[in-house]
mmCIF file with all atom_site columns, C-alpha atoms in Angstrom:
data_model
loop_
_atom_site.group_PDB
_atom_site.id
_atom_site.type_symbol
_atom_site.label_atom_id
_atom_site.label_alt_id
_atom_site.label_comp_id
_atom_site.label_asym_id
_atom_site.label_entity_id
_atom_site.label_seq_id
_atom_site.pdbx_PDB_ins_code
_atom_site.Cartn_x
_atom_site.Cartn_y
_atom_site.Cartn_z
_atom_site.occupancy
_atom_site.B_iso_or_equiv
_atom_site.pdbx_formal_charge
_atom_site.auth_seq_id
_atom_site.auth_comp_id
_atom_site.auth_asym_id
_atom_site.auth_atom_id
_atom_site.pdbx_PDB_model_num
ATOM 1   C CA . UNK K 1 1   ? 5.995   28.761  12.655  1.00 48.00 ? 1   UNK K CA 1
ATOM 2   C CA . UNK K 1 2   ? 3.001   30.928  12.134  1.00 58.00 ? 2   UNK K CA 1
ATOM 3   C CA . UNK K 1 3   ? 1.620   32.289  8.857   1.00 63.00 ? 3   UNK K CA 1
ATOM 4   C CA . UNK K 1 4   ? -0.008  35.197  8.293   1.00 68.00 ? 4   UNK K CA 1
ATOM 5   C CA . UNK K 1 5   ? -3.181  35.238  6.808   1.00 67.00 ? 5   UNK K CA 1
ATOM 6   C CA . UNK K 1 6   ? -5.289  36.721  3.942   1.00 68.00 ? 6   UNK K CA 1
ATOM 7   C CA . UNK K 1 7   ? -6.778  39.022  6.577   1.00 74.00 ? 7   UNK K CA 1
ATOM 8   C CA . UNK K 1 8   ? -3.036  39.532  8.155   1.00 73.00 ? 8   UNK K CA 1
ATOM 9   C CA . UNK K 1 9   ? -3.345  37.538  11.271  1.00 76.00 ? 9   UNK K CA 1
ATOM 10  C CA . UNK K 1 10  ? -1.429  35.125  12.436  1.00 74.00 ? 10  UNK K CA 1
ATOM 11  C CA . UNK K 1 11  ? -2.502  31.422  12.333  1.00 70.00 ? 11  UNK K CA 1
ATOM 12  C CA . UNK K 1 12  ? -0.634  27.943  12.750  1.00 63.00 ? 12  UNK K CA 1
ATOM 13  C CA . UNK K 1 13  ? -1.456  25.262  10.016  1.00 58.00 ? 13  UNK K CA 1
ATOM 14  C CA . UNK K 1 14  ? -1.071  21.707  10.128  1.00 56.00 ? 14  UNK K CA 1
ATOM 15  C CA . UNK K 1 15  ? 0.848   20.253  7.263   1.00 55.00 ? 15  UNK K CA 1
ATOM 16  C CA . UNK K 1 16  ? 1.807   16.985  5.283   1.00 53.00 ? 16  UNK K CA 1
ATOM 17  C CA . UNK K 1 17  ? 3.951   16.917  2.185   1.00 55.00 ? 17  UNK K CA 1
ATOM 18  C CA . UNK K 1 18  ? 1.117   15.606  0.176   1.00 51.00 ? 18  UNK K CA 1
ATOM 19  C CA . UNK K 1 19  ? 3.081   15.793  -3.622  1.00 52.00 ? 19  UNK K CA 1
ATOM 20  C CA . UNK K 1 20  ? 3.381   12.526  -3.606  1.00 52.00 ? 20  UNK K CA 1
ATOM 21  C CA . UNK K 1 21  ? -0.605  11.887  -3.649  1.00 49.00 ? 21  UNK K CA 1
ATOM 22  C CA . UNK K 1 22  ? -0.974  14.261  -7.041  1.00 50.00 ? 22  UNK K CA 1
ATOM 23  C CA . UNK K 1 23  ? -2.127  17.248  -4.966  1.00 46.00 ? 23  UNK K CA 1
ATOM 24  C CA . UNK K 1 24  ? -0.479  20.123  -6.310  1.00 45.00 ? 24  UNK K CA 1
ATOM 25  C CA . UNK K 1 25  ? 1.280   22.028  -3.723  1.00 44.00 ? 25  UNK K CA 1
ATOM 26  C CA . UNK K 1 26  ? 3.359   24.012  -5.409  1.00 43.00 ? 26  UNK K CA 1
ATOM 27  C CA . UNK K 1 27  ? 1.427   25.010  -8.605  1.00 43.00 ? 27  UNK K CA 1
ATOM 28  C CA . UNK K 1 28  ? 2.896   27.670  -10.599 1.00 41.00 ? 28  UNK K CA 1
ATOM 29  C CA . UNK K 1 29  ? 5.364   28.831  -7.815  1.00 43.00 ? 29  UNK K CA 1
ATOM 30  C CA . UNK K 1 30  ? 6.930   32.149  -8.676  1.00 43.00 ? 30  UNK K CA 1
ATOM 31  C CA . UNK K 1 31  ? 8.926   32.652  -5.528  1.00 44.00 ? 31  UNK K CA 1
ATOM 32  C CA . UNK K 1 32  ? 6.621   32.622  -2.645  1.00 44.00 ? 32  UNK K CA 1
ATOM 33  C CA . UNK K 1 33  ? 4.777   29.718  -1.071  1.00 49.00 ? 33  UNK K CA 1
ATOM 34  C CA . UNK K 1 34  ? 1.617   29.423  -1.710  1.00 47.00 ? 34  UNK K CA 1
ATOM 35  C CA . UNK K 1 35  ? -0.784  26.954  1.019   1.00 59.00 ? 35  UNK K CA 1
ATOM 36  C CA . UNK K 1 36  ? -3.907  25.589  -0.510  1.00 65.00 ? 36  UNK K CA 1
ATOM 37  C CA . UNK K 1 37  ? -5.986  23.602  2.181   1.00 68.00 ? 37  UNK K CA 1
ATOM 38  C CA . UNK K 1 38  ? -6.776  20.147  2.084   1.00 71.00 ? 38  UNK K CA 1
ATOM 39  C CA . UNK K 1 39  ? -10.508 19.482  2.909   1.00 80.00 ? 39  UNK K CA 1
ATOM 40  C CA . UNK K 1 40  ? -10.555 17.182  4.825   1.00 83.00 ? 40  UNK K CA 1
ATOM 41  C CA . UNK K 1 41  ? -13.859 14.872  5.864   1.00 86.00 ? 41  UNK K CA 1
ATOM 42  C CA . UNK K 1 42  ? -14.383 12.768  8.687   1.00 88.00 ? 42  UNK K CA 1
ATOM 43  C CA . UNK K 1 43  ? -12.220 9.640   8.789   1.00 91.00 ? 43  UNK K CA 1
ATOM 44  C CA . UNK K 1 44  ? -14.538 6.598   8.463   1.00 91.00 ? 44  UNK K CA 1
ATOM 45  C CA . UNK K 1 45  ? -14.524 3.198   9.277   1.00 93.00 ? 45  UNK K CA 1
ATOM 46  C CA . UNK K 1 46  ? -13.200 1.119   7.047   1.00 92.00 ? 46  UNK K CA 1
ATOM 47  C CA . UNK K 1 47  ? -10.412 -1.030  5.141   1.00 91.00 ? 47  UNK K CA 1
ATOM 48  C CA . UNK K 1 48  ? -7.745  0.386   3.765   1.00 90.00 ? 48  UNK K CA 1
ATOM 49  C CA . UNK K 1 49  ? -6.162  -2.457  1.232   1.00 84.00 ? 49  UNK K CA 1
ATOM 50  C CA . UNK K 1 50  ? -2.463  -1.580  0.011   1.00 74.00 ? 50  UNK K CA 1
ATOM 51  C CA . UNK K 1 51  ? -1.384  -5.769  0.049   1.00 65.00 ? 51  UNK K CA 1
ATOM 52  C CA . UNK K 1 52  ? -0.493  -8.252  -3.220  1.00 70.00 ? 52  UNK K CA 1
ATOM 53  C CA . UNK K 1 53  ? -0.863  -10.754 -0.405  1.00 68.00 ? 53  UNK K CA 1
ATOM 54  C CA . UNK K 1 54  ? 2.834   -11.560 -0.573  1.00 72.00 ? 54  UNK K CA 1
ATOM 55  C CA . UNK K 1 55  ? 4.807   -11.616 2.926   1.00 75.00 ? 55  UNK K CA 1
ATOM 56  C CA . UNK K 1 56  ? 7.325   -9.733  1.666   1.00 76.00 ? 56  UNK K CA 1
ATOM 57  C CA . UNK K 1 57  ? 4.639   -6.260  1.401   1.00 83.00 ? 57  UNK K CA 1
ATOM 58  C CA . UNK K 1 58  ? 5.513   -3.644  3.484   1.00 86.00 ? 58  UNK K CA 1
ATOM 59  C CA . UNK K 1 59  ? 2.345   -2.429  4.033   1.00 89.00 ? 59  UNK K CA 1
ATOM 60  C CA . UNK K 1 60  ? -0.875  -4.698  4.452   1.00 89.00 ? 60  UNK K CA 1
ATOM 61  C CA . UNK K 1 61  ? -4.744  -3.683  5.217   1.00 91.00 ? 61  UNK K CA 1
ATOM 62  C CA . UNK K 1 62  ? -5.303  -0.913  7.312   1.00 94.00 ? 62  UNK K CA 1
ATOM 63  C CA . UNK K 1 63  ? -8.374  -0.987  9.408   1.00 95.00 ? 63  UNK K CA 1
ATOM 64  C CA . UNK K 1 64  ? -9.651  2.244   11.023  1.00 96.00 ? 64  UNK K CA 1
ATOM 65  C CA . UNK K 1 65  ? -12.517 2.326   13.309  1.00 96.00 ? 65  UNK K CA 1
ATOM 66  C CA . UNK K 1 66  ? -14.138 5.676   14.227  1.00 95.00 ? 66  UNK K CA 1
ATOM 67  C CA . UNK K 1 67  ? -16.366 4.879   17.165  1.00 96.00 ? 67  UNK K CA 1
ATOM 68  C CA . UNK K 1 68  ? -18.130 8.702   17.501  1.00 93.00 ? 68  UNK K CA 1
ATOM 69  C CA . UNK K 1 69  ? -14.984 10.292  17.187  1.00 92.00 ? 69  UNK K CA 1
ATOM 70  C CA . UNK K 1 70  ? -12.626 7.693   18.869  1.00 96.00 ? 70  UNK K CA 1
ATOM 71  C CA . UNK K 1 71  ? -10.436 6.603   16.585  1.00 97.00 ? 71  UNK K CA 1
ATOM 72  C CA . UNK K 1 72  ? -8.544  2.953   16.334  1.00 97.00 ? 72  UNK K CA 1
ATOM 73  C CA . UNK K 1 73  ? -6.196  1.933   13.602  1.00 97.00 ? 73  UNK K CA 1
ATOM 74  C CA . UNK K 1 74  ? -4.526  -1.764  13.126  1.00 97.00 ? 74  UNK K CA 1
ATOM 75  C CA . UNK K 1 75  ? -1.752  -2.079  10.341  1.00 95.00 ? 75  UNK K CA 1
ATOM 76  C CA . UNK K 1 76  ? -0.650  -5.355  9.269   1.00 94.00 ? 76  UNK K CA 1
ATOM 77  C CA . UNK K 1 77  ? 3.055   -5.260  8.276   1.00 92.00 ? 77  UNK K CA 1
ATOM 78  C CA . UNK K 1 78  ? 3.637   -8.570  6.716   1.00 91.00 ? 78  UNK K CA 1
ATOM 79  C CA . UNK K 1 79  ? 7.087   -8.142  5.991   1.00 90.00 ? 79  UNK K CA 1
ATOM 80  C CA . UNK K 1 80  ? 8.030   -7.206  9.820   1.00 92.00 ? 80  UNK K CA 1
ATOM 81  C CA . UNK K 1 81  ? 5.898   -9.936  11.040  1.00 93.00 ? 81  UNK K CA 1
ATOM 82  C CA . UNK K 1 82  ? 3.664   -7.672  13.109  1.00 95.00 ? 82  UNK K CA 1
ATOM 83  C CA . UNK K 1 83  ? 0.562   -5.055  13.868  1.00 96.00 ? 83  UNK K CA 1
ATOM 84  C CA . UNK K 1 84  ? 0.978   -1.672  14.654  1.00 97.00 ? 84  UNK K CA 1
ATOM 85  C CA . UNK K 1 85  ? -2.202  -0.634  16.671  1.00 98.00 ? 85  UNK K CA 1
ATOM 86  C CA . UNK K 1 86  ? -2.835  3.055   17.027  1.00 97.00 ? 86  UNK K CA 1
ATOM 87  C CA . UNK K 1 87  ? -5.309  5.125   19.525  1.00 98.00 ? 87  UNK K CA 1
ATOM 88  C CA . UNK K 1 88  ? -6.578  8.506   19.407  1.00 96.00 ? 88  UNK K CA 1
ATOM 89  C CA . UNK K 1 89  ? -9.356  11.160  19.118  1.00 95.00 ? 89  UNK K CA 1
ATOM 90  C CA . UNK K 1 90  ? -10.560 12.577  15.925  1.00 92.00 ? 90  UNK K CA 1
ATOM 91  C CA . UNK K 1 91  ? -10.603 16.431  15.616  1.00 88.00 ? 91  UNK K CA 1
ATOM 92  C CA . UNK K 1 92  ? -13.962 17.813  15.374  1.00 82.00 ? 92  UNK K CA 1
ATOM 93  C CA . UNK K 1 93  ? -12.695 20.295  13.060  1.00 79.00 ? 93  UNK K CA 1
ATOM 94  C CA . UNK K 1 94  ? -10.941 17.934  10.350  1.00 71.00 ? 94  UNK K CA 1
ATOM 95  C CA . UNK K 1 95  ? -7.440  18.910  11.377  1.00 76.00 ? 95  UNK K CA 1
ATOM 96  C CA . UNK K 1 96  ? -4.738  16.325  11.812  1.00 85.00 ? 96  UNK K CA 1
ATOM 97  C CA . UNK K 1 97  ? -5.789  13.755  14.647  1.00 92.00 ? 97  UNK K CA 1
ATOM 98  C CA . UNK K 1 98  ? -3.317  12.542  17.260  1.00 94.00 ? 98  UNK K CA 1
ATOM 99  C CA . UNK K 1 99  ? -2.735  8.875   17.471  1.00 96.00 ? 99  UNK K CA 1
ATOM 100 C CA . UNK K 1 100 ? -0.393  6.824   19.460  1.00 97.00 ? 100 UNK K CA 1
ATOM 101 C CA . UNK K 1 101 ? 0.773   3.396   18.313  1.00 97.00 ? 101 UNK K CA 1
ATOM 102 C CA . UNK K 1 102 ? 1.830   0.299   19.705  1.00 97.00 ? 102 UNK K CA 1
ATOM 103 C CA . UNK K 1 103 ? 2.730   -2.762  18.962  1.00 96.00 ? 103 UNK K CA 1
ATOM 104 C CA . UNK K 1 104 ? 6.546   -2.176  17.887  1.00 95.00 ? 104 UNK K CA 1
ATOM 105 C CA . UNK K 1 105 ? 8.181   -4.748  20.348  1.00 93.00 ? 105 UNK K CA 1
ATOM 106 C CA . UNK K 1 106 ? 6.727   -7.432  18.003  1.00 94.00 ? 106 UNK K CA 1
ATOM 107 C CA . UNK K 1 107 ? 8.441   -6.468  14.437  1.00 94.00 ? 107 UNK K CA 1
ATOM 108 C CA . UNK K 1 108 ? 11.250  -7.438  12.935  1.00 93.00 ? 108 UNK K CA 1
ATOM 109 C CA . UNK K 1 109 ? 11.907  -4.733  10.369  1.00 89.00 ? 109 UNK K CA 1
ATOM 110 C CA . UNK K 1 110 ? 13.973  -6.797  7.581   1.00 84.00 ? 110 UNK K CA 1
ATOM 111 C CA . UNK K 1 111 ? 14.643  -4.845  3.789   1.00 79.00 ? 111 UNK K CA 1
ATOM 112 C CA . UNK K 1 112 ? 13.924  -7.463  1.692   1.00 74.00 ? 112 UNK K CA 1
ATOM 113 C CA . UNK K 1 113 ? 16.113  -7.224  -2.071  1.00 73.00 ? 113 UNK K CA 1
ATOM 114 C CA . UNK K 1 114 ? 13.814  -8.738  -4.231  1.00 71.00 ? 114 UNK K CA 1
ATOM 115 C CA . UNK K 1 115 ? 10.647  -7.692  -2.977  1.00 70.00 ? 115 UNK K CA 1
ATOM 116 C CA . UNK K 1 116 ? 9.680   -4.795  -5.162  1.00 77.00 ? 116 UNK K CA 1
ATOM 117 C CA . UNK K 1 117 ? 9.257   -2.167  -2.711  1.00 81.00 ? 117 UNK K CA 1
ATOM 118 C CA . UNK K 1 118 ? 8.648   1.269   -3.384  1.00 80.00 ? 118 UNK K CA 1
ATOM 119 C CA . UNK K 1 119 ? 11.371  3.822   -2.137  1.00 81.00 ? 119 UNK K CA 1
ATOM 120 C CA . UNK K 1 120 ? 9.103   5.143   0.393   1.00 82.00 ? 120 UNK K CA 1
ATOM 121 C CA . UNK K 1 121 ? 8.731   1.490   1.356   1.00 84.00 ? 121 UNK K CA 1
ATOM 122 C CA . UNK K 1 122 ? 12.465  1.149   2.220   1.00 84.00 ? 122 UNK K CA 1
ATOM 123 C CA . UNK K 1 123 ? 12.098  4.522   4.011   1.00 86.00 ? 123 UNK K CA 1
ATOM 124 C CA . UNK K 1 124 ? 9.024   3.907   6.145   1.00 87.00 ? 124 UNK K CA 1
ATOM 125 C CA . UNK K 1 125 ? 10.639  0.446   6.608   1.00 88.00 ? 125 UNK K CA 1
ATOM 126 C CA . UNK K 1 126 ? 13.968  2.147   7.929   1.00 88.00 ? 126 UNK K CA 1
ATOM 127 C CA . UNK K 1 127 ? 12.007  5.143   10.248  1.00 89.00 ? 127 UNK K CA 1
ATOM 128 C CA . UNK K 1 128 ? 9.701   2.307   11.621  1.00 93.00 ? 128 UNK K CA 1
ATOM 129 C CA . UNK K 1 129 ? 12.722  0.655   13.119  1.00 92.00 ? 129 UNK K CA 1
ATOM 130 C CA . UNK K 1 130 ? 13.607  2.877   15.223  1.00 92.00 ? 130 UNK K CA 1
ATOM 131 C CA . UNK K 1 131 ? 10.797  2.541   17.313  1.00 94.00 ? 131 UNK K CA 1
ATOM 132 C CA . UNK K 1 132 ? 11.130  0.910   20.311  1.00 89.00 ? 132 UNK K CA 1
ATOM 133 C CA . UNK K 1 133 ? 7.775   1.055   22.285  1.00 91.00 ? 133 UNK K CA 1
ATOM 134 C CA . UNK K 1 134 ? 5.340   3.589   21.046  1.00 95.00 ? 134 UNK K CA 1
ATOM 135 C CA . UNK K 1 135 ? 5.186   6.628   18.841  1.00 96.00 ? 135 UNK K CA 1
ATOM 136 C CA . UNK K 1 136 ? 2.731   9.439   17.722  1.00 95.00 ? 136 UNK K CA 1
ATOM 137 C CA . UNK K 1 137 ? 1.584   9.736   14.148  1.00 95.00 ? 137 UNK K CA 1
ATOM 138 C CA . UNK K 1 138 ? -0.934  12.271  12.588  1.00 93.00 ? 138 UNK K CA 1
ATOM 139 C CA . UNK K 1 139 ? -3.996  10.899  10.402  1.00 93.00 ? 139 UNK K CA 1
ATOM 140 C CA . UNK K 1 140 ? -6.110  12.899  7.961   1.00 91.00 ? 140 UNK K CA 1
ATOM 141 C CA . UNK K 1 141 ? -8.721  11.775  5.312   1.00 91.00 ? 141 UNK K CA 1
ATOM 142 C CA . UNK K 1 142 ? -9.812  13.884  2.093   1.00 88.00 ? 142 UNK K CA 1
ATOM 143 C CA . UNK K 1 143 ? -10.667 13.405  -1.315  1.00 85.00 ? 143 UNK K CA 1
ATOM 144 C CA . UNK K 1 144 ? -7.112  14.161  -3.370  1.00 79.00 ? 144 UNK K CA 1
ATOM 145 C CA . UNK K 1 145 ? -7.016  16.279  -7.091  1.00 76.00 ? 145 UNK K CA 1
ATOM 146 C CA . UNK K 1 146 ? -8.516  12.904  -8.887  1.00 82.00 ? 146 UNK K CA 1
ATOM 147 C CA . UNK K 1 147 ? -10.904 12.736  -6.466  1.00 83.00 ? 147 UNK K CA 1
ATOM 148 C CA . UNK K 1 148 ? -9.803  9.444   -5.081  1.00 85.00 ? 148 UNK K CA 1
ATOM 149 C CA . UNK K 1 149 ? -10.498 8.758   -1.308  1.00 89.00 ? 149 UNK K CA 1
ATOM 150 C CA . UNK K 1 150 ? -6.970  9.103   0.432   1.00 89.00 ? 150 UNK K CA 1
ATOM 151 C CA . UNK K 1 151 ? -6.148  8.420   4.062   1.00 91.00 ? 151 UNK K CA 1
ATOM 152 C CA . UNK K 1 152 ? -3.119  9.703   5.219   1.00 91.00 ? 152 UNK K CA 1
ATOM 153 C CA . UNK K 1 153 ? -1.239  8.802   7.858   1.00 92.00 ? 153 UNK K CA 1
ATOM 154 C CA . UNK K 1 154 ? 2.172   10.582  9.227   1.00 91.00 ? 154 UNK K CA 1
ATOM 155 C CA . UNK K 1 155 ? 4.676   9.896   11.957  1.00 92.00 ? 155 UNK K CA 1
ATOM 156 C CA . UNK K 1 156 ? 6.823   13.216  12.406  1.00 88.00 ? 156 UNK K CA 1
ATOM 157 C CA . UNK K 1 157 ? 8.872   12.092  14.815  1.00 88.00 ? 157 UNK K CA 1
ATOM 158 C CA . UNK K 1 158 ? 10.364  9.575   12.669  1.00 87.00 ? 158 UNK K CA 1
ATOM 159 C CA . UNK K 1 159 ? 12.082  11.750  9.715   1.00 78.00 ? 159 UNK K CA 1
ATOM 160 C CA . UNK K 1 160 ? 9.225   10.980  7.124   1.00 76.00 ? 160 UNK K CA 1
ATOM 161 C CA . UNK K 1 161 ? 7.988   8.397   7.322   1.00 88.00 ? 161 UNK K CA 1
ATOM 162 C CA . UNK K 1 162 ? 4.098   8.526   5.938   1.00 87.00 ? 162 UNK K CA 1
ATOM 163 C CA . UNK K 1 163 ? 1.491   6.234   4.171   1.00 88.00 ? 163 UNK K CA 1
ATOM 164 C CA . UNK K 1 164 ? -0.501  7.786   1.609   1.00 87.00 ? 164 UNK K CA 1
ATOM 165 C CA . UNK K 1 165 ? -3.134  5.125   1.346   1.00 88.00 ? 165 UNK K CA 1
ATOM 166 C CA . UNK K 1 166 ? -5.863  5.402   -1.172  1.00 86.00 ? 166 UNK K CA 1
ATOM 167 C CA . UNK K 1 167 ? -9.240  3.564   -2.286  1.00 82.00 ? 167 UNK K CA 1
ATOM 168 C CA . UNK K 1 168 ? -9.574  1.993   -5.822  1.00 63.00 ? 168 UNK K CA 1
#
């Protein structure tokens, strides 16, 4: 849906809930939405670590390679006994880039009890699942309110599922 502008035109913005990564989206909200833009930089090569090293984690490392602007991600899911490979361009303007990932036919999502997973663990573990082949996600890095490098990385099609992964 479009949204009109401070100079009254009409644009279309890319979006992620991002409360969850201490941005503050909704600051002061008195009845209208209010948008404040995420800068976001270039995403950069490098390893994302989210893992106890326990093969019951969820999530794993994250590597992302950005080979001038080409853009490959592998994500280790311990717990599914697999690696989720995704392909894609970055956006030359910092908007959300467009990945496709693979690698699905290879898990076996199980929700393990005593594992001490987040809820978004159980939910990204439960939306993953339903993949059977491939499936587009949207990835974005930018520095969050604390400053803290954060790479995001969202899969729309798959009811929220989303991996706020940060560095330090």
């Amino acid at each position: 849906m479009p949204v009109i502008n401070a100079e009254s035109e009409r644009v279309r913005y890319s979006a992620f809930d991002l409360s969850s990564t201490g941005t503050s989206v909704y600051n002061n909200w008195n009845g209208q939405v209010g948008v404040t833009p995420v800068k976001t930089t270039d995403i950069k090569s490098d390893t994302w670590s989210s893992v106890n090293g326990y093969i019951t984690d969820m999530l794993g490392n994250t590597e992302v390679t950005n080979n001038e602007g080409k853009l490959t991600i592998v994500m280790i899911l311990p717990s599914a006994g697999c690696t989720l490979f995704g392909e894609g361009e970055e956006e030359s303007n910092h908007a959300l880039s467009k990945l496709t990932f693979t690698g699905f036919g290879k898990c076996e999502f199980v929700e393990y009890d005593d594992a001490k997973w987040s809820q978004s663990d159980y939910e990204n573990t439960a939306g993953l699942a339903k993949v059977k082949d491939t499936t587009t996600a949207y990835i974005a890095e930018f520095n969050d309110a604390n400053n803290i490098d954060t790479l995001v990385i969202g899969f729309p099609e798959l009811d929220g599922v989303i991996f706020n992964l940060k560095k330090g």
